[in-house]
Backbone as numpy.savetxt, mean C-alpha at the origin, in Angstrom:
# Nx Ny Nz CAx CAy CAz Cx Cy Cz
-2.82 -16.02 5.01 -3.75 -16.96 4.44 -3.33 -18.37 4.84
-4.33 -19.17 5.26 -4.07 -20.56 5.64 -5.14 -21.43 5.00
-4.84 -22.72 4.90 -5.80 -23.67 4.34 -6.34 -24.55 5.46
-7.64 -24.83 5.39 -8.26 -25.74 6.34 -9.00 -26.83 5.57
-8.98 -28.04 6.11 -9.64 -29.17 5.46 -11.09 -29.24 5.95
-12.00 -29.27 5.01 -13.43 -29.38 5.33 -14.04 -30.46 4.44
-15.16 -30.96 4.89 -15.87 -31.98 4.13 -16.55 -31.37 2.92
-16.39 -32.01 1.77 -17.03 -31.50 0.55 -18.54 -31.71 0.65
-19.34 -30.64 0.59 -20.79 -30.78 0.74 -21.41 -31.71 -0.30
-20.88 -31.73 -1.51 -21.46 -32.55 -2.57 -20.89 -33.97 -2.60
-19.83 -34.20 -1.80 -19.20 -35.51 -1.77 -18.64 -35.75 -0.38
-19.47 -36.14 0.59 -19.07 -36.22 2.01 -17.87 -37.12 2.28
-17.58 -38.05 1.39 -16.45 -38.94 1.65 -15.11 -38.30 1.28
-15.13 -37.07 0.71 -13.90 -36.39 0.32 -13.70 -35.10 1.12
-12.45 -34.69 1.20 -12.08 -33.45 1.86 -11.64 -32.42 0.82
-11.92 -31.17 1.09 -11.41 -30.09 0.25 -10.63 -29.13 1.13
-9.67 -28.43 0.53 -8.86 -27.45 1.26 -9.37 -26.05 0.93
-9.84 -25.37 1.94 -10.45 -24.06 1.75 -9.54 -22.97 2.32
-9.24 -21.93 1.53 -8.41 -20.83 2.07 -9.17 -20.04 3.13
-8.45 -19.63 4.14 -9.08 -18.89 5.24 -8.15 -17.76 5.67
-8.72 -16.61 5.91 -7.93 -15.46 6.36 -7.71 -15.57 7.86
-6.46 -15.61 8.27 -6.12 -15.68 9.69 -5.51 -14.35 10.12
-5.65 -14.04 11.38 -5.14 -12.77 11.90 -4.08 -13.04 12.96
-2.93 -12.42 12.80 -1.83 -12.56 13.74 -1.32 -11.18 14.13
-1.20 -10.92 15.40 -0.67 -9.65 15.89 0.84 -9.78 16.05
1.57 -8.93 15.37 3.03 -8.93 15.46 3.43 -7.87 16.48
3.84 -8.31 17.66 4.00 -7.37 18.76 5.43 -6.94 19.04
6.39 -7.48 18.30 7.78 -7.08 18.52 8.45 -6.77 17.18
9.57 -6.07 17.26 10.30 -5.71 16.04 10.81 -6.95 15.31
11.24 -7.95 16.05 11.75 -9.16 15.40 10.66 -9.86 14.59
9.44 -9.87 15.08 8.35 -10.52 14.37 7.90 -9.72 13.15
8.16 -8.42 13.16 7.71 -7.55 12.07 8.82 -7.20 11.10
9.86 -8.03 11.04 10.94 -7.84 10.08 10.86 -9.00 9.08
10.62 -8.67 7.81 10.31 -9.69 6.81 11.34 -9.72 5.69
11.84 -10.91 5.43 12.64 -11.10 4.22 11.73 -11.46 3.05
10.54 -11.96 3.34 9.48 -12.16 2.34 8.19 -11.64 2.95
7.33 -11.08 2.11 6.17 -10.34 2.61 4.94 -11.23 2.69
4.19 -11.17 3.82 2.90 -11.84 3.86 1.95 -11.22 2.84
0.90 -11.96 2.49 -0.02 -11.46 1.48 -0.72 -10.18 1.96
-1.09 -10.12 3.22 -1.73 -8.94 3.77 -1.03 -8.55 5.06
-0.66 -7.28 5.17 -0.11 -6.76 6.42 -0.58 -5.32 6.56
-1.03 -4.97 7.76 -1.52 -3.60 7.95 -1.31 -3.14 9.38
-1.24 -1.82 9.54 -1.14 -1.19 10.84 -2.55 -0.98 11.38
-2.83 -1.47 12.56 -4.17 -1.35 13.14 -4.15 -0.41 14.33
-5.23 0.36 14.46 -5.40 1.26 15.59 -6.35 0.64 16.61
-6.48 1.30 17.75 -7.39 0.80 18.78 -8.85 1.14 18.49
-9.07 2.10 17.58 -10.45 2.49 17.27 -11.03 1.58 16.21
-12.37 1.60 16.09 -13.07 0.76 15.13 -13.98 1.61 14.26
-14.25 1.12 13.04 -15.21 1.78 12.18 -16.62 1.31 12.56
-17.62 1.77 11.83 -19.00 1.46 12.23 -19.35 -0.01 12.02
-18.50 -0.73 11.28 -18.74 -2.15 11.06 -18.08 -3.01 12.13
-17.39 -2.37 13.08 -16.76 -3.12 14.15 -15.38 -3.65 13.83
-14.76 -3.15 12.74 -13.42 -3.58 12.37 -12.40 -2.53 12.79
-11.21 -2.99 13.15 -10.15 -2.07 13.54 -9.73 -1.20 12.36
-9.66 0.10 12.61 -9.17 1.01 11.58 -7.68 0.80 11.37
-7.24 0.97 10.14 -5.82 0.79 9.89 -5.43 1.13 8.47
-4.17 0.89 8.17 -3.63 1.11 6.83 -2.85 -0.12 6.42
-3.13 -0.57 5.21 -2.43 -1.73 4.66 -1.22 -1.28 3.86
-0.11 -1.98 4.01 1.07 -1.74 3.20 1.09 -2.76 2.06
1.07 -2.27 0.85 1.10 -3.14 -0.33 2.32 -2.79 -1.17
3.26 -3.71 -1.26 4.50 -3.49 -1.99 4.36 -4.12 -3.37
4.55 -3.31 -4.40 4.34 -3.76 -5.76 5.62 -4.36 -6.36
6.77 -3.82 -6.01 8.02 -4.28 -6.60 9.06 -4.50 -5.50
9.81 -5.58 -5.64 10.76 -5.96 -4.61 12.19 -5.87 -5.14
13.09 -5.57 -4.23 14.51 -5.57 -4.59 15.04 -7.00 -4.57
16.12 -7.23 -5.28 16.73 -8.55 -5.30 17.68 -8.74 -4.12
18.46 -9.79 -4.22 19.44 -10.06 -3.17 20.50 -8.97 -3.15
20.85 -8.50 -1.97 21.81 -7.40 -1.88 23.24 -7.92 -1.78
23.57 -8.61 -0.71 24.89 -9.23 -0.50 24.69 -10.43 0.41
25.53 -11.43 0.32 25.46 -12.52 1.30 25.75 -11.98 2.69
25.00 -12.46 3.68 25.21 -11.96 5.04 26.60 -12.31 5.56
27.25 -13.30 4.96 28.60 -13.67 5.38 29.64 -12.66 4.90
29.25 -11.76 3.97 30.20 -10.78 3.46 30.59 -9.79 4.55
31.84 -9.39 4.56 32.32 -8.43 5.56 31.76 -7.03 5.33
31.19 -6.79 4.15 30.61 -5.47 3.85 29.09 -5.44 4.02
28.49 -6.58 4.32 27.03 -6.66 4.33 26.37 -5.77 5.36
26.99 -5.59 6.50 26.38 -4.80 7.57 26.18 -3.34 7.14
26.93 -2.88 6.16 26.78 -1.50 5.69 25.47 -1.31 4.94
24.95 -2.38 4.37 23.67 -2.30 3.66 22.72 -3.37 4.20
22.72 -3.54 5.51 21.92 -4.60 6.11 20.42 -4.35 6.01
20.03 -3.13 5.61 18.61 -2.89 5.34 18.12 -3.76 4.20
19.07 -4.21 3.33 18.70 -5.06 2.21 18.24 -6.45 2.61
18.44 -6.82 3.87 17.96 -8.13 4.33 16.43 -8.20 4.33
15.80 -7.03 4.46 14.37 -7.01 4.73 13.60 -6.34 3.59
12.51 -6.97 3.18 11.57 -6.31 2.28 10.76 -5.28 3.05
10.48 -5.58 4.30 9.75 -4.67 5.18 10.20 -4.93 6.60
10.44 -3.86 7.33 10.75 -3.97 8.75 10.03 -2.84 9.48
9.37 -3.18 10.55 8.63 -2.20 11.35 9.31 -2.06 12.70
9.69 -0.85 13.03 10.39 -0.61 14.29 9.72 0.52 15.07
10.03 0.56 16.34 9.58 1.66 17.19 10.33 2.92 16.78
9.59 4.02 16.63 10.23 5.26 16.18 11.12 5.83 17.28
12.36 6.16 16.85 13.32 6.76 17.77 14.03 7.90 17.09
14.29 8.97 17.83 15.00 10.11 17.28 16.42 9.75 16.86
17.02 8.77 17.55 18.39 8.39 17.23 18.47 7.39 16.08
17.35 7.08 15.45 17.32 6.19 14.30 16.60 6.89 13.13
17.16 7.99 12.64 16.45 8.77 11.62 16.53 8.19 10.21
17.61 7.47 9.91 17.81 6.94 8.57 18.30 5.50 8.65
18.08 4.76 7.56 18.47 3.35 7.55 19.93 3.16 7.14
20.56 4.23 6.68 21.95 4.13 6.24 22.62 5.49 6.41
23.81 5.61 5.88 24.56 6.85 5.95 25.42 6.96 4.70
25.65 8.20 4.26 26.52 8.38 3.09 27.94 7.94 3.39
28.31 7.86 4.68 29.67 7.47 5.03 29.85 5.95 4.98
28.74 5.21 4.89 28.86 3.75 4.81 29.62 3.31 3.57
29.47 4.11 2.49 30.14 3.72 1.25 31.66 3.91 1.34
32.09 4.79 2.21 33.53 5.04 2.35 34.23 3.96 3.17
33.50 3.43 4.15 34.07 2.37 4.98 32.99 1.34 5.27
32.64 0.52 4.29 31.56 -0.46 4.49 31.92 -1.55 5.49
33.20 -1.70 5.84 33.60 -2.73 6.79 33.35 -2.29 8.24
33.29 -0.97 8.44 32.94 -0.43 9.76 31.87 0.65 9.56
30.64 0.26 9.28 29.61 1.22 8.89 29.22 2.17 10.02
28.93 3.41 9.62 28.46 4.41 10.59 27.07 4.07 11.11
26.21 3.59 10.23 24.85 3.18 10.59 24.64 1.74 10.14
24.22 0.92 11.06 23.90 -0.48 10.76 22.43 -0.71 11.03
21.66 -0.83 9.97 20.20 -0.93 10.14 19.80 -2.18 10.92
20.50 -3.26 10.76 20.13 -4.50 11.46 20.09 -4.32 12.97
20.86 -3.36 13.48 20.87 -3.11 14.93 19.60 -2.42 15.41
18.83 -1.85 14.48 17.57 -1.21 14.87 16.56 -2.25 15.36
16.70 -3.46 14.88 15.73 -4.51 15.18 16.25 -5.30 16.37
15.74 -4.98 17.55 16.23 -5.60 18.78 15.10 -6.08 19.68
14.03 -6.56 19.05 12.93 -7.25 19.74 12.15 -6.35 20.69
12.19 -5.04 20.47 11.36 -4.16 21.30 9.89 -4.30 20.93
9.03 -3.99 21.89 7.59 -4.06 21.64 7.17 -2.92 20.70
6.27 -3.23 19.77 5.75 -2.22 18.85 4.25 -2.03 19.04
3.72 -2.53 20.14 2.30 -2.38 20.43 2.05 -1.01 21.05
1.07 -0.28 20.49 0.71 1.05 20.99 1.90 2.00 21.02
2.71 1.94 19.97 3.86 2.81 19.84 3.79 3.57 18.52
4.55 4.69 18.44 4.75 5.34 17.15 5.72 4.48 16.35
5.32 4.13 15.13 6.08 3.15 14.37 6.65 3.74 13.09
7.68 3.09 12.59 8.27 3.41 11.30 8.28 2.12 10.47
7.80 2.22 9.23 7.86 1.08 8.31 9.00 1.33 7.33
10.01 0.50 7.38 11.17 0.60 6.49 10.92 -0.37 5.34
10.76 0.15 4.13 10.38 -0.66 2.97 11.50 -0.61 1.94
11.89 -1.78 1.46 12.93 -1.88 0.44 12.28 -2.30 -0.88
12.40 -1.46 -1.89 11.87 -1.79 -3.22 12.96 -1.61 -4.25
12.72 -2.10 -5.45 13.70 -1.92 -6.51 13.52 -2.97 -7.58
14.34 -2.88 -8.60 14.36 -3.89 -9.65 15.73 -3.88 -10.30
16.05 -4.97 -10.95 17.33 -5.10 -11.65 17.06 -5.02 -13.14
17.66 -4.04 -13.79 17.51 -3.90 -15.23 18.83 -4.24 -15.90
18.82 -5.30 -16.68 20.00 -5.69 -17.46 19.80 -5.17 -18.88
20.67 -4.30 -19.38 20.49 -3.73 -20.72 20.35 -4.81 -21.78
19.46 -4.54 -22.73 19.25 -5.47 -23.85 18.96 -4.66 -25.10
18.87 -5.35 -26.24 18.78 -4.67 -27.54 17.58 -3.75 -27.64
16.47 -4.12 -26.95 15.26 -3.31 -27.05 15.35 -2.01 -26.27
16.45 -1.78 -25.57 16.66 -0.49 -24.90 17.05 0.60 -25.89
17.36 0.22 -27.13 17.78 1.19 -28.14 16.61 1.48 -29.07
16.24 2.74 -29.33 16.92 3.97 -28.91 16.49 4.48 -27.54
15.46 3.90 -26.94 15.08 4.35 -25.61 14.59 3.16 -24.79
14.78 3.24 -23.48 14.35 2.18 -22.58 12.89 2.41 -22.19
12.06 1.42 -22.42 10.64 1.56 -22.08 10.47 1.46 -20.57
9.40 2.02 -20.08 9.13 1.99 -18.65 8.26 0.81 -18.23
7.61 0.18 -19.20 6.73 -0.94 -18.86 7.54 -2.07 -18.23
7.10 -2.51 -17.06 7.81 -3.57 -16.36 8.95 -3.10 -15.50
9.28 -1.82 -15.56 10.39 -1.28 -14.78 9.93 -0.35 -13.66
8.66 -0.45 -13.31 8.12 0.44 -12.29 8.45 -0.02 -10.87
8.59 0.93 -9.97 8.82 0.66 -8.56 7.79 1.45 -7.77
7.04 0.77 -6.92 6.01 1.49 -6.18 5.58 0.72 -4.95
5.03 1.45 -4.00 4.37 0.89 -2.83 3.05 1.63 -2.65
2.11 1.01 -1.97 0.82 1.62 -1.71 0.55 1.57 -0.22
0.12 2.69 0.31 -0.36 2.76 1.69 -1.86 2.96 1.60
-2.62 1.89 1.81 -4.05 1.89 1.51 -4.88 1.84 2.79
-5.91 2.68 2.89 -6.82 2.57 4.04 -7.42 1.17 4.10
-7.44 0.60 5.28 -7.96 -0.75 5.47 -8.92 -0.72 6.66
-10.21 -0.65 6.34 -11.25 -0.47 7.35 -11.10 0.85 8.10
-10.33 1.76 7.54 -10.15 3.06 8.19 -11.42 3.90 8.09
-12.09 3.81 6.95 -13.33 4.54 6.74 -14.52 3.60 6.84
-15.69 4.18 6.93 -16.91 3.37 6.96 -17.33 2.95 5.56
-17.04 3.80 4.58 -17.33 3.52 3.18 -16.20 4.10 2.33
-16.28 3.92 1.03 -15.28 4.47 0.12 -15.34 5.99 0.17
-14.29 6.67 0.66 -14.33 8.13 0.79 -14.31 8.87 -0.53
-13.96 8.19 -1.63 -13.87 8.88 -2.91 -15.23 9.34 -3.43
-16.31 8.80 -2.86 -17.63 9.23 -3.34 -17.90 10.68 -2.97
-17.12 11.23 -2.04 -17.29 12.62 -1.65 -16.37 13.55 -2.44
-15.63 13.01 -3.41 -14.76 13.85 -4.22 -15.60 14.84 -5.02
-15.15 16.12 -5.14 -15.94 17.12 -5.87 -16.21 16.75 -7.31
-15.32 15.99 -7.95 -15.52 15.66 -9.35 -16.22 14.31 -9.53
-16.67 13.71 -8.44 -17.42 12.47 -8.55 -18.91 12.77 -8.55
-19.59 12.49 -9.63 -21.01 12.84 -9.78 -21.80 11.61 -10.17
-22.87 11.36 -9.46 -23.80 10.30 -9.83 -25.23 10.78 -9.56
-26.04 10.77 -10.58 -27.44 11.12 -10.40 -28.25 10.42 -11.47
-29.55 10.36 -11.25 -30.45 9.67 -12.18 -31.27 10.70 -12.95
-32.02 10.22 -13.94 -32.82 11.12 -14.79 -33.97 11.75 -14.01
-34.30 11.18 -12.85 -35.39 11.77 -12.05 -34.92 12.95 -11.22
-33.60 13.16 -11.13 -33.06 14.25 -10.32 -32.76 15.46 -11.18
-32.74 16.62 -10.55 -32.45 17.87 -11.22 -30.93 18.04 -11.31
-30.40 17.90 -12.53 -28.94 17.95 -12.70 -28.37 19.34 -12.47
-29.22 20.35 -12.42 -28.73 21.72 -12.19 -28.71 22.07 -10.71
-29.20 21.20 -9.86 -29.24 21.47 -8.43 -27.88 21.19 -7.80
-27.42 22.10 -6.99 -26.08 21.97 -6.40 -25.96 20.73 -5.52
-27.01 20.40 -4.79 -26.93 19.25 -3.89 -26.91 17.93 -4.65
-27.29 17.95 -5.91 -27.28 16.75 -6.75 -26.02 16.69 -7.58
-25.65 17.79 -8.21 -24.51 17.85 -9.12 -23.60 18.99 -8.72
-22.47 18.66 -8.09 -21.54 19.70 -7.64 -20.94 20.47 -8.82
-20.81 19.81 -9.95 -20.21 20.46 -11.11 -21.07 21.63 -11.58
-22.37 21.54 -11.37 -23.27 22.61 -11.80 -23.05 23.89 -11.01
-22.34 23.80 -9.89 -22.16 24.97 -9.03 -20.70 25.41 -8.97
-19.91 25.04 -9.95 -18.51 25.43 -9.93 -18.33 26.94 -9.93
-19.19 27.63 -10.67 -19.06 29.08 -10.75 -19.26 29.75 -9.41
-19.95 29.09 -8.50 -20.20 29.66 -7.17 -19.10 29.28 -6.17
-18.44 28.13 -6.43 -17.47 27.65 -5.46 -16.02 27.81 -5.90
-15.77 27.95 -7.22 -14.41 28.06 -7.72 -14.05 29.50 -8.03
-12.80 29.86 -7.76 -12.38 31.23 -8.01 -11.88 31.41 -9.44
-11.48 30.34 -10.10 -10.96 30.43 -11.46 -11.38 29.19 -12.22
-12.15 29.36 -13.28 -12.59 28.22 -14.06 -12.86 28.66 -15.48
-12.76 27.75 -16.44 -13.02 28.12 -17.84 -14.49 28.42 -18.08
-14.74 29.12 -19.17 -16.11 29.46 -19.54 -16.71 28.28 -20.30
-17.51 27.47 -19.62 -18.09 26.28 -20.21 -19.57 26.48 -20.48
-20.12 25.83 -21.49 -21.56 25.92 -21.74 -22.34 25.28 -20.61
-23.59 25.65 -20.43 -24.40 25.07 -19.35 -24.48 23.55 -19.49
-24.47 22.88 -18.35 -24.53 21.42 -18.34 -25.98 20.97 -18.53
-26.17 20.01 -19.43 -27.51 19.46 -19.66 -27.45 17.95 -19.63
-28.56 17.36 -19.28 -28.64 15.90 -19.21 -30.08 15.49 -19.51
-30.27 14.70 -20.56 -31.61 14.31 -20.98 -31.89 12.83 -20.77
-31.01 12.13 -20.06 -31.24 10.71 -19.84 -30.94 9.89 -21.08
-31.49 8.70 -21.13 -31.21 7.78 -22.23 -32.43 7.54 -23.12
-33.48 8.33 -22.94 -34.71 8.06 -23.67 -34.57 8.33 -25.16
-33.58 9.14 -25.57 -33.43 9.46 -26.98 -32.47 8.53 -27.72
-31.94 7.53 -27.00 -31.02 6.60 -27.63 -31.79 5.48 -28.31
-31.26 5.00 -29.41 -31.89 3.90 -30.16 -31.19 2.60 -29.79
-31.97 1.61 -29.41 -31.41 0.30 -29.06 -31.12 -0.48 -30.34
-29.90 -1.04 -30.42 -29.50 -1.82 -31.58 -29.72 -3.30 -31.33
C-alpha cells in the first residue's frame, strides 16, 4: 500500500493523500525474506481467471513470533529462521527443514543454518517453499489460575485463494442452500438437502423438509 497526493475535488486548493494498491514482483530469495510482513503478499501463477487477474494464493499471518536472539549472539545462527516472519525460497531436496534437533546440542556450530538457504536465487517460475514463523509469548499471571484461557493466545496462518477462482467456490458446497419461495424446495436441483437420501449412504431419519416462505409471519 502506498499513498499518492491528489487534488481534493471539493477544495481544489488543497491536496489529499489517497491510499493506492501497488504491485511489486519479488523475483529473488533475498527480496522475499521479510523481518516484517507487507500488508498483502501472495503467490501468483501464469494463468488468469475469467476477470483477467493472475490466479494465486495469499499468505495471511495472524500471529507473529517475538525477537529470537540478537544476530550478534554466537548462538543465533542455530535459530536464524527466527530472523524472518516469512521467507520464500526455491524448493530444494537438500533443504528439507529449517533447523535440526542437533542444533540444540551445539548451537555454536549448527548442523542446519536457515539463513544460508537465502542466497539471492531466482524464485520466478520455480517450485517454492514459504517458511513462516509464528508464535506468541505468554507470561504467567494471576488469571491463569485455575486454568489458562485461550483467548488472545492463538497462533494461526491462512493460505487464502486470491483470484484463484472466478467466484466464491463455497456456493457449491453441498450444505449451502439458497432458494426463493417461487422455487420448489423439494427439487434436487434447487435444494441438495432434499436429496440426501439418494446421495448419502448413512444419514439420520429426519422429517420431510418444508418451506412456506414468509407470508405467515406477522410484521411488528
